[in-house]
Structure formats: C-alpha cells, structure tokens
Short mmCIF file of C-alpha atoms in Angstrom, two decimals:
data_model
loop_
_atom_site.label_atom_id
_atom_site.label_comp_id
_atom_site.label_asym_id
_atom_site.label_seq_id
_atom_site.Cartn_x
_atom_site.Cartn_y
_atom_site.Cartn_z
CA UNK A 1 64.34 -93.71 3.37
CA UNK A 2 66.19 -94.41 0.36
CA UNK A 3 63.93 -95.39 -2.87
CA UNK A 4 65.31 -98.07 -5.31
CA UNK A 5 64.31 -96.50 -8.83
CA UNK A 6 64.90 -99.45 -12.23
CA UNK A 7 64.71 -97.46 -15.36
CA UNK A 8 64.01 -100.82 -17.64
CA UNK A 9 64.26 -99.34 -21.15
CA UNK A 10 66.44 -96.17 -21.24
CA UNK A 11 67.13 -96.28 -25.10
CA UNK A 12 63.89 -95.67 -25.91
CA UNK A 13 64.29 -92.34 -24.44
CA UNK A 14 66.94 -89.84 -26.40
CA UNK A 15 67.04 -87.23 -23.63
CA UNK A 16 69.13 -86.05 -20.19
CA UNK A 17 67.22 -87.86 -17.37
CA UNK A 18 67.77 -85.53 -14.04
CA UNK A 19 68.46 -87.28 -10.94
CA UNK A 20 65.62 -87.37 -8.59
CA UNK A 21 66.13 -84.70 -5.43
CA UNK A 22 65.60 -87.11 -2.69
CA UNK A 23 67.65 -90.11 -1.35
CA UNK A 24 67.41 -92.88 -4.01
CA UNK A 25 69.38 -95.98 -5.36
CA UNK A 26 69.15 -95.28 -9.16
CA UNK A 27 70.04 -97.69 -11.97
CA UNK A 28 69.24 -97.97 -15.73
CA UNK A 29 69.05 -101.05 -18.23
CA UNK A 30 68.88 -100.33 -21.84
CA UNK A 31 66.43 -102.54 -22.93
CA UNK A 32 64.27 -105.19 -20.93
CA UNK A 33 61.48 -107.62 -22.54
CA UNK A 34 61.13 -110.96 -21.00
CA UNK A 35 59.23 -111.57 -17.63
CA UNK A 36 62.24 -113.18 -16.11
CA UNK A 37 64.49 -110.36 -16.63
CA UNK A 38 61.97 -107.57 -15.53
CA UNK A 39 61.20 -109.69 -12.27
CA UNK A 40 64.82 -110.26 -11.58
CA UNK A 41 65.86 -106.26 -12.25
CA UNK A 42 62.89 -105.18 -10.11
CA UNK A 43 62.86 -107.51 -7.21
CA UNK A 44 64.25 -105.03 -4.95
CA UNK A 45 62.63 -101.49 -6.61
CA UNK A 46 59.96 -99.86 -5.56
CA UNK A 47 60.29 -97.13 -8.34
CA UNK A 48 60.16 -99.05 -11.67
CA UNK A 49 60.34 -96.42 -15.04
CA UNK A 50 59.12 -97.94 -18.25
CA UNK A 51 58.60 -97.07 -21.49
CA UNK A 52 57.28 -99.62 -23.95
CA UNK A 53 57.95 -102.80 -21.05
CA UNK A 54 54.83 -104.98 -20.58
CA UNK A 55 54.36 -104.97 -17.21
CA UNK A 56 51.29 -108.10 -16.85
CA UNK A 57 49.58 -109.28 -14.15
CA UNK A 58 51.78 -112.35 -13.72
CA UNK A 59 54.70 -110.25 -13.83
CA UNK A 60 53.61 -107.67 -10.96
CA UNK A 61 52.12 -110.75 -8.95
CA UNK A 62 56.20 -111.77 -8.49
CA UNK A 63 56.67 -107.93 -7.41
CA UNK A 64 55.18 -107.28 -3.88
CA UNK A 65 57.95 -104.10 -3.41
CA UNK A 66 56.84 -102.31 -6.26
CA UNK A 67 55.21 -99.29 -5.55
CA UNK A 68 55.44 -96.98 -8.71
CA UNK A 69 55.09 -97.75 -12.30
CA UNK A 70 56.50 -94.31 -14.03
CA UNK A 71 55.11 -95.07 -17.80
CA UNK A 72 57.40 -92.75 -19.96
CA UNK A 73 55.01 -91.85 -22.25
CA UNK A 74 50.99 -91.14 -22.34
CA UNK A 75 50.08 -94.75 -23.58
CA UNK A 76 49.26 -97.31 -20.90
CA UNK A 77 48.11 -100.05 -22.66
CA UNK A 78 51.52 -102.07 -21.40
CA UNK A 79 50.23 -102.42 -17.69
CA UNK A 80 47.45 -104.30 -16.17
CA UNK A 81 46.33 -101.56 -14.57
CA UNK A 82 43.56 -103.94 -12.78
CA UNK A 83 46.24 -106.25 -11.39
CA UNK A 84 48.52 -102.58 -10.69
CA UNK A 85 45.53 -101.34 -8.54
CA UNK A 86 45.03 -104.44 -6.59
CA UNK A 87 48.23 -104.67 -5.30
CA UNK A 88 48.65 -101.08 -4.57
CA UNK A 89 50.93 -99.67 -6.99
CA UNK A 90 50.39 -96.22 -8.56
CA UNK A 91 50.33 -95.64 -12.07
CA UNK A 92 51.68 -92.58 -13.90
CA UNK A 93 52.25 -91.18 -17.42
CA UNK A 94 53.15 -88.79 -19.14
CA UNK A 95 50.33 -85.73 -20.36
CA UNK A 96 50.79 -82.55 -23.23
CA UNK A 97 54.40 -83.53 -24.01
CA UNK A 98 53.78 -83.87 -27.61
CA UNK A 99 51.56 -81.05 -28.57
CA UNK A 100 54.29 -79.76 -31.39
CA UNK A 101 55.88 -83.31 -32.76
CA UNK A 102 52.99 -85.41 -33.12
CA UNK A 103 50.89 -82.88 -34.97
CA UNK A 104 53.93 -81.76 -37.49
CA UNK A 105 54.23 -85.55 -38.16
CA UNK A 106 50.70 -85.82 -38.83
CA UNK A 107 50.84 -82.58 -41.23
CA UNK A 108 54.12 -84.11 -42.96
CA UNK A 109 51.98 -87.32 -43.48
CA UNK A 110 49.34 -85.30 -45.11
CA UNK A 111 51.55 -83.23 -47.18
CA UNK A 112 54.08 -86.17 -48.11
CA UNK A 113 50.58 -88.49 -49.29
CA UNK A 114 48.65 -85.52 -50.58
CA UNK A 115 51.29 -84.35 -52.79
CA UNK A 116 52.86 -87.64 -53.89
CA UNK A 117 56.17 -86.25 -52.69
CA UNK A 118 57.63 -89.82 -51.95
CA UNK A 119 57.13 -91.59 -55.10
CA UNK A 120 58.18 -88.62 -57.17
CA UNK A 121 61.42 -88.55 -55.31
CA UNK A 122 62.09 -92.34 -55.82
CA UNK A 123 61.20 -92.16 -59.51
CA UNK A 124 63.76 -89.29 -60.28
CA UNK A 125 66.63 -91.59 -58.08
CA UNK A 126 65.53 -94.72 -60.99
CA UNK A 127 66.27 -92.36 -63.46
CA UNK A 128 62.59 -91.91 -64.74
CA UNK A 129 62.99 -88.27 -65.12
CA UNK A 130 66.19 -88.74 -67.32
CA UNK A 131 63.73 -90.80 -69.62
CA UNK A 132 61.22 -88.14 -69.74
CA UNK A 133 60.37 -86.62 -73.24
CA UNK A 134 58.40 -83.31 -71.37
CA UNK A 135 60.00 -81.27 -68.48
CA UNK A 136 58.10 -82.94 -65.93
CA UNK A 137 55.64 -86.09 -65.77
CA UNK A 138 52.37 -87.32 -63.92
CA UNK A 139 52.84 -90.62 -62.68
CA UNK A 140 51.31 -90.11 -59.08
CA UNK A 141 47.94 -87.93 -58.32
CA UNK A 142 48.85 -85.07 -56.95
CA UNK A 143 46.00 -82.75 -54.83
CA UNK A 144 45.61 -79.96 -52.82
CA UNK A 145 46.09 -79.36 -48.93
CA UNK A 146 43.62 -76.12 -49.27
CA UNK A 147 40.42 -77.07 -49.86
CA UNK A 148 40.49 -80.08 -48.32
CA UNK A 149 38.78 -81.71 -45.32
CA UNK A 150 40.47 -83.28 -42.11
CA UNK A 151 38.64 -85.79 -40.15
CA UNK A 152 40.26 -85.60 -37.03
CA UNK A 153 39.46 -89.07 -34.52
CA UNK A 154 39.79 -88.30 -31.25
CA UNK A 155 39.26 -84.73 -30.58
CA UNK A 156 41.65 -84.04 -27.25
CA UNK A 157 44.61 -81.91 -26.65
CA UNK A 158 46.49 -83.74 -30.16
CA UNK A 159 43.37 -83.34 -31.76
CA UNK A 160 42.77 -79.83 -31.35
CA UNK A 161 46.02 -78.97 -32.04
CA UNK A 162 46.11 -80.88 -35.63
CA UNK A 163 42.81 -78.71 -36.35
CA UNK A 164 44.62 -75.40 -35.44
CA UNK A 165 47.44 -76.58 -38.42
CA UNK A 166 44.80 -77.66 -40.65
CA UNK A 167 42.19 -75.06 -40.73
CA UNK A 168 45.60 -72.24 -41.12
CA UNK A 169 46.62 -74.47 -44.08
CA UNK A 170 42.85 -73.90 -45.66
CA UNK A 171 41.76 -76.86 -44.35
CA UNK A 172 37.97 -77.66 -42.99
CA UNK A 173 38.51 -79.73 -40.15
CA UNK A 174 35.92 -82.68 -39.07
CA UNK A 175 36.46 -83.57 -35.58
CA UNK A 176 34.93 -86.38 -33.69
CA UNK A 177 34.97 -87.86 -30.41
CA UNK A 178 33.37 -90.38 -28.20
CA UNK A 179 33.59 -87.35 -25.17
CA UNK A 180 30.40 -84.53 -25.75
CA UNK A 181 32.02 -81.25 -26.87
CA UNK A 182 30.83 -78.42 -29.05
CA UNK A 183 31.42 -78.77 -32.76
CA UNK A 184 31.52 -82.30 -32.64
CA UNK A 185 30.42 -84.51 -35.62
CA UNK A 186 29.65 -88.12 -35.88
CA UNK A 187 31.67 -91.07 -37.11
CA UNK A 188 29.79 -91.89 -40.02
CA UNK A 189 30.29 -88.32 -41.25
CA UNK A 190 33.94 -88.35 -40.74
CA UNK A 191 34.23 -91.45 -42.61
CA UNK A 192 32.01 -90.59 -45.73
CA UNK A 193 33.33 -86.95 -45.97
CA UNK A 194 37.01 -86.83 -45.09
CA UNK A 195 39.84 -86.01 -48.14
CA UNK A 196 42.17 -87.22 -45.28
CA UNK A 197 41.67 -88.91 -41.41
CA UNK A 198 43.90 -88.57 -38.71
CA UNK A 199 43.75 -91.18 -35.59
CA UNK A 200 43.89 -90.05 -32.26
CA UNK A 201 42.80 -92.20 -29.70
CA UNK A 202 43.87 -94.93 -26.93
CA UNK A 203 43.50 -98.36 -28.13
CA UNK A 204 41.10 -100.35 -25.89
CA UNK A 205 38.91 -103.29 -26.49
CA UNK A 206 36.31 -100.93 -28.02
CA UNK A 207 38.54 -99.22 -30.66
CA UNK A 208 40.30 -101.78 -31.64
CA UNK A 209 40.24 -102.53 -35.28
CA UNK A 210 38.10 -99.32 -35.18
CA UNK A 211 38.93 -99.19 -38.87
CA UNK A 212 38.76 -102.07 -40.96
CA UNK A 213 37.39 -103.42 -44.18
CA UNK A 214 33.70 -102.00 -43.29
CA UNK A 215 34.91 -98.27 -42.95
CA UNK A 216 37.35 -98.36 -45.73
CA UNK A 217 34.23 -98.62 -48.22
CA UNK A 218 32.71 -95.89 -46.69
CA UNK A 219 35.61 -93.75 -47.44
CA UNK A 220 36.46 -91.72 -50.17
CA UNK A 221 38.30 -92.90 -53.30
CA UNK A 222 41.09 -90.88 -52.67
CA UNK A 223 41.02 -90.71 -48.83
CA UNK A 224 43.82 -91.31 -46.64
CA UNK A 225 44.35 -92.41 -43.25
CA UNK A 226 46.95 -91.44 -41.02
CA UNK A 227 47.76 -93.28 -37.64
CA UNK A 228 50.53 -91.83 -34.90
CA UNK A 229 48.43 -93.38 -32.03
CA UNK A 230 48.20 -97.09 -31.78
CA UNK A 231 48.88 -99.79 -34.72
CA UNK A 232 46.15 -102.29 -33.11
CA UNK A 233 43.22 -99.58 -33.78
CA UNK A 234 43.46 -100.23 -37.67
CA UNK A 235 43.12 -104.01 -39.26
CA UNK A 236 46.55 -104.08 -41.40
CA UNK A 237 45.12 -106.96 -43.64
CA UNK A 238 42.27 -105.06 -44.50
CA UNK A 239 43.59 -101.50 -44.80
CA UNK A 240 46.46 -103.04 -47.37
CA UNK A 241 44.02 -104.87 -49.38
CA UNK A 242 42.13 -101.26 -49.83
CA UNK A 243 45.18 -99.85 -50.57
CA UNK A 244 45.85 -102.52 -53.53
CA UNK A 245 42.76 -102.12 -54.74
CA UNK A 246 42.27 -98.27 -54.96
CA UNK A 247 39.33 -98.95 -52.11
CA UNK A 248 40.77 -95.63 -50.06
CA UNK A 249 43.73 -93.13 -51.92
CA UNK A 250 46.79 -93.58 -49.24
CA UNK A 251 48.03 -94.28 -46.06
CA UNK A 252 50.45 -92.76 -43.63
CA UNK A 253 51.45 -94.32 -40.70
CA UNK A 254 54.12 -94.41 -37.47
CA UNK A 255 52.48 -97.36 -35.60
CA UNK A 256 52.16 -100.60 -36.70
CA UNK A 257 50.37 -104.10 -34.20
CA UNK A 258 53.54 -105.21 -33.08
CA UNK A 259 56.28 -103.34 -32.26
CA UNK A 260 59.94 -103.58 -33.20
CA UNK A 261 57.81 -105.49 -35.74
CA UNK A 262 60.43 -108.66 -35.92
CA UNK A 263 58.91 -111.06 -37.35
CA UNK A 264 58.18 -108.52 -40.40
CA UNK A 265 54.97 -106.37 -40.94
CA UNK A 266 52.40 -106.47 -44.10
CA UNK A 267 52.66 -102.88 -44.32
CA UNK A 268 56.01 -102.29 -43.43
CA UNK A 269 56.90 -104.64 -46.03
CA UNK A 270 54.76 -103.62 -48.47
CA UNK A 271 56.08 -102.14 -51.35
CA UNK A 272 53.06 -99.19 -52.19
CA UNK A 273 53.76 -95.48 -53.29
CA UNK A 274 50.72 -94.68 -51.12
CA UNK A 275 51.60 -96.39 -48.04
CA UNK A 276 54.12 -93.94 -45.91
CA UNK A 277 55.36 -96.05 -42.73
CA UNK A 278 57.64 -94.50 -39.69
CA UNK A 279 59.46 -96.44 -36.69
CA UNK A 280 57.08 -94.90 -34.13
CA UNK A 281 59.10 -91.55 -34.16
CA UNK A 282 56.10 -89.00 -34.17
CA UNK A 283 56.58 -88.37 -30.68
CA UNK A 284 60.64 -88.12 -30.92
CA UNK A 285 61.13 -84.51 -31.65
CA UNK A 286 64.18 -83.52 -29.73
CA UNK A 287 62.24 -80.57 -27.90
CA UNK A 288 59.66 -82.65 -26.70
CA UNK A 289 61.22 -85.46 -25.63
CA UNK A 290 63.11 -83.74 -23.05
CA UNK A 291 59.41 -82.40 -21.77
CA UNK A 292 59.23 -85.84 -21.63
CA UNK A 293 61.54 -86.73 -19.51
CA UNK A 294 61.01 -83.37 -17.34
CA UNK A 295 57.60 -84.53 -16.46
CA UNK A 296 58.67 -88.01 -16.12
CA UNK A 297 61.19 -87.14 -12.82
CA UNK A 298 58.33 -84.94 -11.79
CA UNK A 299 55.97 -87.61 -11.71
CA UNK A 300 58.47 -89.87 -9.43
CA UNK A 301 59.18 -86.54 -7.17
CA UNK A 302 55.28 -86.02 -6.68
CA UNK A 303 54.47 -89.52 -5.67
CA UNK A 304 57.84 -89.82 -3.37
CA UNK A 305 56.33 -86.23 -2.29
CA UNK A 306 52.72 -87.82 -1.46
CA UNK A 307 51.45 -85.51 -4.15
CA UNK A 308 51.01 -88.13 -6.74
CA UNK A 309 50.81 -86.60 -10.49
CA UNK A 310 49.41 -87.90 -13.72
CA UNK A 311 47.67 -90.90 -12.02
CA UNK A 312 46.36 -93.48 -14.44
CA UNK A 313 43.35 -95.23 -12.76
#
C-alpha cells in the first residue's frame, strides 16, 4: 500500500525532513490556512503533517480518508480532537524536543527583564549616554538573578528543567502544578511570592486567561511574567494595563492570542521598556528543531508500523 502523506505548513519548520521508509506519495505546501484549501490538499491523504493548521471539526467532517494527523509540535490545541476521535483518525505530537531552547529562552527573558538589558541598549543607540554628565546612568531598575525566586507554572519536563537553570543561577525556585508531585506549592503562593513567573502549561478552557487583572494585584511590585507556552493563557488587556501602571515590574513574552498577529497586537505594539515580545521562536533552536522533525517521521513510521507513538487522546 502506498500512503499519501500532505505536509500543509513546511515553513514553519527550519529543518531536513527524512523521507519516510515505506511506500508513500509525499508532497509539501508551504503554508495552508483556509478550510477550502486544507480540504482540497488533503482530499486524497491519509497522512496529513501540520504544524500551526487548524484542523476543525467541519474541516475533518469533508475528510473521510484521513487517517493521521502528525501535529509538528507538542501543542494540540489546533485539532478537534473530539471530532478527530470520532471519525477514527489518530492524533500525534511531538514530546521532550525542547528541553534546551525553551528553557534558555525563558532564562534570557529573565536576565534581559531583570537586568534592564533592553532599554539600556536602546538608550545608548539615542545617544543618551553621549549626554551623560557621570560615566554611567540609572534610568531602568536593575536587580539581581541570585537571590531571587522563580515561580515556575506548570511543573513537567520544561518545568523542571527551568528549575535546574534557576536554582544553579542562585535562584529559589517555586514550582506549581495542577498534577500531585513532591515539592509542590500552591498558586496563591506562587503568585504572592515570585520576583519572576514562568508559564508552562497547555491552554484549555480552564487556564485560559489563567492570569489576568485579579492575579496581577497579587503579584509583586516588581514581578515579572514570562510566557513561551500559549498567548490565550494571559488576558493582554489586563496584563498591559499592569504594566502601565507599575501594577507588576515586567513582562517577557514569545506568544501572543493570535498568531502571525495581523491585524496588530496590544503588546506587540506596545511601546514599554518592560515588555520583551518574540515571534514564537522559543522552541526554534536549530538543535532542537531537527529533534523535532526526527520524532515527527518517527511518529508517521510508528503508526504506518501499527505501533502508534505520541498519541494525543
């Protein structure tokens, strides 16, 4: 049997793709969004790969060939996995690709906010250090990494591996998580005690807008909050207007609601030396997106195998 494989979105992956090893039609589109093309470029596959393509229930309804969805990445929140499972189709991701990138992003975050790196750098291009009648200036609060406490939300594989960094940079970490495991604190504590909080969970109905104008005044002065998960788990209205108003210290982040945000973003638009916001790039390192993209062929070689791995139920 030869399997029809679609690869819907291949420029969102910067990495050699190997060809499957068994008998397969393959082909590739750069970039896919409406339901009309994604129905019309998968009528005949039974292998689709996606990366950031909303697969919805009317969508798979108009694909009865389908049998794999190969998400390229651990996020599944782009499939209706309800409508997925009633018509039969498998679901995979991808699992511990990121445990370097993501967590060096999150440090750089800390490190860029913590030490007002970004706003010193701009000021010096303006000429402000020119101007400046001593040999250096004070413009931007500048703290400690040492010292320091890491609230760490969402306390899996990323999680762990962001308190490993941490606690070797003289950090005390604060981890929490909805899943019982020793060490754990509670949410309350992480929000009233953290310098800095990290975000590491999927976004579902119940953490969305996990953070929003209630936990912000909870928070310390000079607290920030970093995000590399999801943008929908933080309300953007609310977390700029506690950024304007000194409400919570700073703000790192590489996700944002909508995304390519095209219609514009409040915070990517937003014009704040304590606001830090990335394209979505935390996971991008070179190194591990070709784990990525390892695991991903693996995935469509176990299922074509009837040894299905990474299944998302």
């Amino acid at each position: 049997m030869t399997h029809k494989i679609v690869f819907l979105d291949r420029e969102s992956l910067d990495a050699n793709v190997r060809a499957p090893n068994f008998p397969h039609e393959y082909k590739e589109y750069e970039s896919t969004w409406t339901p009309d093309e994604i129905v019309e470029r998968l009528k005949d596959a039974d292998i689709a790969i996606i990366n950031k393509v909303p697969m919805r229930a009317d969508t798979l309804k108009q694909l009865p060939n389908l049998k794999l969805i190969a998400v390229a990445a651990t996020g599944t929140d782009v499939v209706d996995k309800a409508q997925a499972k009633a018509q039969g189709i498998t679901v995979s991701n991808i699992r511990g690709y990121a445990f370097n990138t993501v967590p060096e992003h999150v440090i750089a975050l800390l490190f860029a906010l913590r030490r007002s790196i970004v706003p010193y750098a701009q000021s010096v291009k303006r000429g402000d250090w020119n101007k400046s009648s001593q040999f250096c200036y004070f413009d931007y609060p500048i703290y400690d990494i040492a010292g320091s406490t890491l609230g760490i939300v969402g306390y899996g594989a990323l999680g762990k591996s962001i308190a490993k960094r941490a606690e070797a940079l003289g950090m005390k970490v604060l981890p929490y998580d909805v899943f019982p495991q020793e060490g754990l604190v509670d949410f309350e504590t992480v929000l009233t005690q953290s310098d800095a909080i990290t975000i590491h969970v999927p976004l579902t109905p119940d953490t969305k807008n996990m953070f929003g104008a209630e936990q912000f005044r909870k928070m310390k002065k000079h607290a920030l909050l970093i995000n590399t998960a999801r943008g929908g788990l933080v309300d953007e209205a609310a977390l700029l207007e506690a950024l304007k108003s000194g409400e919570i210290g700073g703000a790192g982040f590489d996700v944002v609601a909508q995304e390519p945000p095209k219609d514009g973003n409040i915070l990517c638009d937003a014009d704040l030396p304590n606001l830090i916001v990335t394209p979505h790039v935390a996971w991008a390192s070179k190194e591990a997106m070709q784990i990525l993209a390892d695991q991903l062929i693996d995935n469509v070689e176990n299922f074509v195998a009837g040894k299905p791995s990474n299944v998302v139920e």
